[in-house]
PDB file of C-alpha atoms in Angstrom:
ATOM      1  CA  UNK W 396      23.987 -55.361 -33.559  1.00 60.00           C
ATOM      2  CA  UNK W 397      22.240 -57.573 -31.144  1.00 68.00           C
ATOM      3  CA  UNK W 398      19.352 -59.912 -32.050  1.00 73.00           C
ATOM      4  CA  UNK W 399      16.243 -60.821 -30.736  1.00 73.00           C
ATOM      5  CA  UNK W 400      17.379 -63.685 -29.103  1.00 83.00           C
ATOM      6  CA  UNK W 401      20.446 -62.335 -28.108  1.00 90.00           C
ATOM      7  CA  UNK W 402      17.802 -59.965 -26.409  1.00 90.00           C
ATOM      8  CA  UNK W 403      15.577 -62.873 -24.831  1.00 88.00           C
ATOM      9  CA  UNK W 404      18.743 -64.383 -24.075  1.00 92.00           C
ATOM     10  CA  UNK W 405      19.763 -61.464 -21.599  1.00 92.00           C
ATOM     11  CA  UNK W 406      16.263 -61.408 -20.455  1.00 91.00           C
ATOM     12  CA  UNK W 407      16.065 -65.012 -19.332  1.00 91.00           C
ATOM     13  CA  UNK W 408      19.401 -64.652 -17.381  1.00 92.00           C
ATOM     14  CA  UNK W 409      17.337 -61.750 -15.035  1.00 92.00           C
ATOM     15  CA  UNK W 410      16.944 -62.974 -11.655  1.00 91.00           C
ATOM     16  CA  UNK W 411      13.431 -65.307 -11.485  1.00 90.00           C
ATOM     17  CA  UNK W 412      11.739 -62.427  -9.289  1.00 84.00           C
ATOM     18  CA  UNK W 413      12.382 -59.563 -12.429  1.00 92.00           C
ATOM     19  CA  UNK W 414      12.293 -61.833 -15.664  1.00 93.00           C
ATOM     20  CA  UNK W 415       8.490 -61.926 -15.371  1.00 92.00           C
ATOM     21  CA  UNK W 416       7.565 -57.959 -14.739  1.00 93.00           C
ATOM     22  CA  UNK W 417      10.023 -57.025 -17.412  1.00 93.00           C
ATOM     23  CA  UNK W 418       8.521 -59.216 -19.957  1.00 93.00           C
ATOM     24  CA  UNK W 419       5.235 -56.983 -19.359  1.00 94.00           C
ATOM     25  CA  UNK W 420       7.321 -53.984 -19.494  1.00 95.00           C
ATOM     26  CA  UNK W 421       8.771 -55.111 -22.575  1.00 93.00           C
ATOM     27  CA  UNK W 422       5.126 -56.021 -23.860  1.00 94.00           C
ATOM     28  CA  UNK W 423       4.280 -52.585 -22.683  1.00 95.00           C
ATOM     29  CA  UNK W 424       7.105 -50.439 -24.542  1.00 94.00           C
ATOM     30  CA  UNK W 425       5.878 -52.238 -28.014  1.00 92.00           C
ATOM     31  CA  UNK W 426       2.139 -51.578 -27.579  1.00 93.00           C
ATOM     32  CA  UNK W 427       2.646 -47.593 -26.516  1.00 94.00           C
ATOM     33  CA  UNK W 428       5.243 -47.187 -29.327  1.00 92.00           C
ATOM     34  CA  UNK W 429       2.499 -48.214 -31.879  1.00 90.00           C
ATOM     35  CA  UNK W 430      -0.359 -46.437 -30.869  1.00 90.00           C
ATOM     36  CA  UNK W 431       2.109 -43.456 -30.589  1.00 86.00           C
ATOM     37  CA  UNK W 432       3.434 -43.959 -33.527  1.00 77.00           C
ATOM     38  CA  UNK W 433       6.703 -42.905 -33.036  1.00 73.00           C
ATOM     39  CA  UNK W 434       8.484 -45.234 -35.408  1.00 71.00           C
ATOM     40  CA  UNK W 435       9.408 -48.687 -35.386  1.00 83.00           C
ATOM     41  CA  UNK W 436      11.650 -49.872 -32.680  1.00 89.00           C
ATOM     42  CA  UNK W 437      14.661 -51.146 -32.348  1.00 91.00           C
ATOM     43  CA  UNK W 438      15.313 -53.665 -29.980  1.00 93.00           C
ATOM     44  CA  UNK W 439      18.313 -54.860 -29.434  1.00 93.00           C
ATOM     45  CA  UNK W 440      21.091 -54.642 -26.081  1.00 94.00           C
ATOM     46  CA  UNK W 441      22.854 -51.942 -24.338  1.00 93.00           C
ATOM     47  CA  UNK W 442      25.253 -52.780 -21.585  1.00 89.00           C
ATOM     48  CA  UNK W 443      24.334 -55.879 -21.282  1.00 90.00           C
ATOM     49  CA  UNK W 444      20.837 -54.666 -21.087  1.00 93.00           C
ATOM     50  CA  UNK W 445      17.426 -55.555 -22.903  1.00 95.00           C
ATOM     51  CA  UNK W 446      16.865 -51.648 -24.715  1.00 95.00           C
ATOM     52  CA  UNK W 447      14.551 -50.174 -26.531  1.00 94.00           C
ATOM     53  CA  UNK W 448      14.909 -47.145 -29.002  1.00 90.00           C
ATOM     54  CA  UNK W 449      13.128 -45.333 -31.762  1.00 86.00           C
ATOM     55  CA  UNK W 450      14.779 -45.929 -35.926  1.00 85.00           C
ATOM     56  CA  UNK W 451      13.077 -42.350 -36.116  1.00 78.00           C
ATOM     57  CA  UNK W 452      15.911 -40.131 -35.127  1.00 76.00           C
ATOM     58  CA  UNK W 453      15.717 -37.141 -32.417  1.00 76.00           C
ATOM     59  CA  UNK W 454      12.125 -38.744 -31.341  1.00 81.00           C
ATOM     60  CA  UNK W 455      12.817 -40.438 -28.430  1.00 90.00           C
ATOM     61  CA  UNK W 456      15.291 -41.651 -25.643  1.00 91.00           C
ATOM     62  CA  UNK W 457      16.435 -44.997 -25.584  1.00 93.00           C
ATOM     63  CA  UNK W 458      14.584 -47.322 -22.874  1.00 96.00           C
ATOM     64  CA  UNK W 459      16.763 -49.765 -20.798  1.00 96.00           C
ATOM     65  CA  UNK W 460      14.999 -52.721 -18.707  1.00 96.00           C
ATOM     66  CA  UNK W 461      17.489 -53.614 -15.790  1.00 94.00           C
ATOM     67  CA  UNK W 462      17.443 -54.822 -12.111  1.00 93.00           C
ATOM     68  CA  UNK W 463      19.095 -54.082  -8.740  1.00 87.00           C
ATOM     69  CA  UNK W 464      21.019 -56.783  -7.094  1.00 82.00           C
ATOM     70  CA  UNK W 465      19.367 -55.547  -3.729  1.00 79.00           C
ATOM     71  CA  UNK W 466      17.596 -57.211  -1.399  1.00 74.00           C
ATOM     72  CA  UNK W 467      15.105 -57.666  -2.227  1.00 80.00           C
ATOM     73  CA  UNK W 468      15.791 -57.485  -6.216  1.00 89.00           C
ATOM     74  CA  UNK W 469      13.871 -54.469  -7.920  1.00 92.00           C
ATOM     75  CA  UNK W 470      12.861 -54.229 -11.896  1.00 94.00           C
ATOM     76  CA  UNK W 471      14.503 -51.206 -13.022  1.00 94.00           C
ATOM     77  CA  UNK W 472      13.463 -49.082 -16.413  1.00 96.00           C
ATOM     78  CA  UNK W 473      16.531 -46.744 -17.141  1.00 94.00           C
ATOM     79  CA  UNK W 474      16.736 -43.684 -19.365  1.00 94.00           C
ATOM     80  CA  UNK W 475      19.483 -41.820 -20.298  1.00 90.00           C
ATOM     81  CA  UNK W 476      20.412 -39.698 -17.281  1.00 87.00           C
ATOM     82  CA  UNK W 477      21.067 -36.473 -19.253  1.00 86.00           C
ATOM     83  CA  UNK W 478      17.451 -36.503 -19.617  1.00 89.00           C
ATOM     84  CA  UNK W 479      14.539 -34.522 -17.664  1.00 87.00           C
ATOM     85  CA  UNK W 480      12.424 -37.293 -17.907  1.00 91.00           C
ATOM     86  CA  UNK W 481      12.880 -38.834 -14.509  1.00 91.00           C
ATOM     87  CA  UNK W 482      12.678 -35.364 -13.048  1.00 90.00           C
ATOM     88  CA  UNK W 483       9.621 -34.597 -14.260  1.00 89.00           C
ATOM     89  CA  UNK W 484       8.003 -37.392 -14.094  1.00 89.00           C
ATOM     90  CA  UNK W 485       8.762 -37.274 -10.429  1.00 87.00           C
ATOM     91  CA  UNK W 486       7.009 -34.098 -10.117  1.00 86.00           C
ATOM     92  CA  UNK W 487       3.811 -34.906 -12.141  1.00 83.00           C
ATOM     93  CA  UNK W 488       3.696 -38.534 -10.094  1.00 78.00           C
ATOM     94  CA  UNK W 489       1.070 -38.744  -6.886  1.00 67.00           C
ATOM     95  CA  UNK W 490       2.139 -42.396  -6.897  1.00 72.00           C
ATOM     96  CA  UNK W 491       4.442 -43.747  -4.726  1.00 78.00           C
ATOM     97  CA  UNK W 492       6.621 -44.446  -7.301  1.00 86.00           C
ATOM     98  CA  UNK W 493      10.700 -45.370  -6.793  1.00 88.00           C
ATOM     99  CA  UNK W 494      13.572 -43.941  -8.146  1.00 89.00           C
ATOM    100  CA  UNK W 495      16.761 -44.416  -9.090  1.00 90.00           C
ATOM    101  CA  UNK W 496      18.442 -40.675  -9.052  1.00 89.00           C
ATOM    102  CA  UNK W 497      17.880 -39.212 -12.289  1.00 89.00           C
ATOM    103  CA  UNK W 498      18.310 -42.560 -14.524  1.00 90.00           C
ATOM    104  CA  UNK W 499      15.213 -45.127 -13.148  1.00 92.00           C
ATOM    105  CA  UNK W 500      12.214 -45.838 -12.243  1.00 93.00           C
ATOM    106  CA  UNK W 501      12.133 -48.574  -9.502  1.00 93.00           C
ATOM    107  CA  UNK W 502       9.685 -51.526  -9.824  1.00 93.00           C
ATOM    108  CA  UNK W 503       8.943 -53.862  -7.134  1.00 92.00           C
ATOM    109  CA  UNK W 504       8.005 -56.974  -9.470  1.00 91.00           C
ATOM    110  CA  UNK W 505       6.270 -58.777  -6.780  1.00 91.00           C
ATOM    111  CA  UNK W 506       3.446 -55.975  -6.645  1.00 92.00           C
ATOM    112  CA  UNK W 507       1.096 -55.159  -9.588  1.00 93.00           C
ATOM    113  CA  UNK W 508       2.474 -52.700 -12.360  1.00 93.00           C
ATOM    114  CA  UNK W 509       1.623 -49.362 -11.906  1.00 93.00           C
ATOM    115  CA  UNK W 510      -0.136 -49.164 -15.751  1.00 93.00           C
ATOM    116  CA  UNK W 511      -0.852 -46.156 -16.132  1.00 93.00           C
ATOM    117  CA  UNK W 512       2.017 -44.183 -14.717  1.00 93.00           C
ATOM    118  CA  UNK W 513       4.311 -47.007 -16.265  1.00 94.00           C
ATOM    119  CA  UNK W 514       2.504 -46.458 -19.940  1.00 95.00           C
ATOM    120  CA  UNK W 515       2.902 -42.227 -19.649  1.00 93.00           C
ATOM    121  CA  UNK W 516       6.500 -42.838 -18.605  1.00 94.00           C
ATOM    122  CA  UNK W 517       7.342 -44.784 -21.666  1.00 95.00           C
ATOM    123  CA  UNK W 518       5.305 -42.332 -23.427  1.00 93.00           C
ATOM    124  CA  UNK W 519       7.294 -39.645 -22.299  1.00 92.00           C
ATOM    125  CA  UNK W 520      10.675 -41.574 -23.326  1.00 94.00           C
ATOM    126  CA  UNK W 521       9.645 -42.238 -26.359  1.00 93.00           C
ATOM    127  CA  UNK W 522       8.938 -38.836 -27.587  1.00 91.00           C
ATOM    128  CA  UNK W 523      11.198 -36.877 -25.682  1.00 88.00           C
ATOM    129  CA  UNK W 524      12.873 -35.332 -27.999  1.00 76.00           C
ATOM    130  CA  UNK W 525      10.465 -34.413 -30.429  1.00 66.00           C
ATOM    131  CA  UNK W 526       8.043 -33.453 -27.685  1.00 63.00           C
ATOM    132  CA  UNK W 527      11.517 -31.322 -26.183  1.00 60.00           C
ATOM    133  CA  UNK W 528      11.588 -29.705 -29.998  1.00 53.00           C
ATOM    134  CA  UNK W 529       7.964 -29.065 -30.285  1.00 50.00           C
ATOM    135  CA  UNK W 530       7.955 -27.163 -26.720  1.00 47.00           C
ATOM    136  CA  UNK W 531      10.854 -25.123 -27.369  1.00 49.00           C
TER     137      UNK W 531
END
């Protein structure tokens, strides 16, 4: 089990260019889980990886911040890839949003979030499966 440090830890060895955006992301993730509701969070590391998932079980998917090693460097938020969420989030999206097949959404973390699209994303993620349950 990792620990919050052990979690800021992996976030402060990001590249300069991501460390930034995903602390906002990270920020973000905390704020929709509470006004959704959907349980406390646990935040701890996955690969390697700063990750976010619900203590409530079959609610939602777990949440993944990560980067590219491109040039230039991109913030990444990964879900699992078994999921639909990328997919249809890709369909619903009139943003010129980034992706990363059927795992990420692409952030360029030199540009302004994209707020709302970023907050219904993690919405979506974090009630998948209960939402997936609900709608048959």
């Amino acid at each position: 089990m990792s620990s919050a440090s052990d979690v800021q830890t992996a976030i402060n060895a990001f590249p300069a260019a991501v460390r930034g955006c995903h602390m906002r992301i990270r920020e973000m993730i905390l704020s929709v889980a509470d006004e959704l509701d959907a349980g406390p969070l646990e935040e701890t590391l996955k690969w390697g990886q700063p990750a976010y998932l619900n203590t409530r079980r079959r609610t939602g998917t777990t949440l993944r911040l990560g980067y590219t090693s491109d040039t230039p460097v991109q913030a990444a938020i990964y879900v699992h890839c078994q999921t639909t969420l990328i997919r249809d989030f890709r369909l619903r999206q009139d943003e010129d949003l980034a992706f990363d097949g059927n795992r990420g959404l692409m952030l360029d973390p030199d540009k302004p979030l994209p707020e709302g699209p970023l907050r219904a994303f993690i919405s979506q993620a974090l009630t998948y499966h209960r939402n997936k349950k609900a709608h048959g």
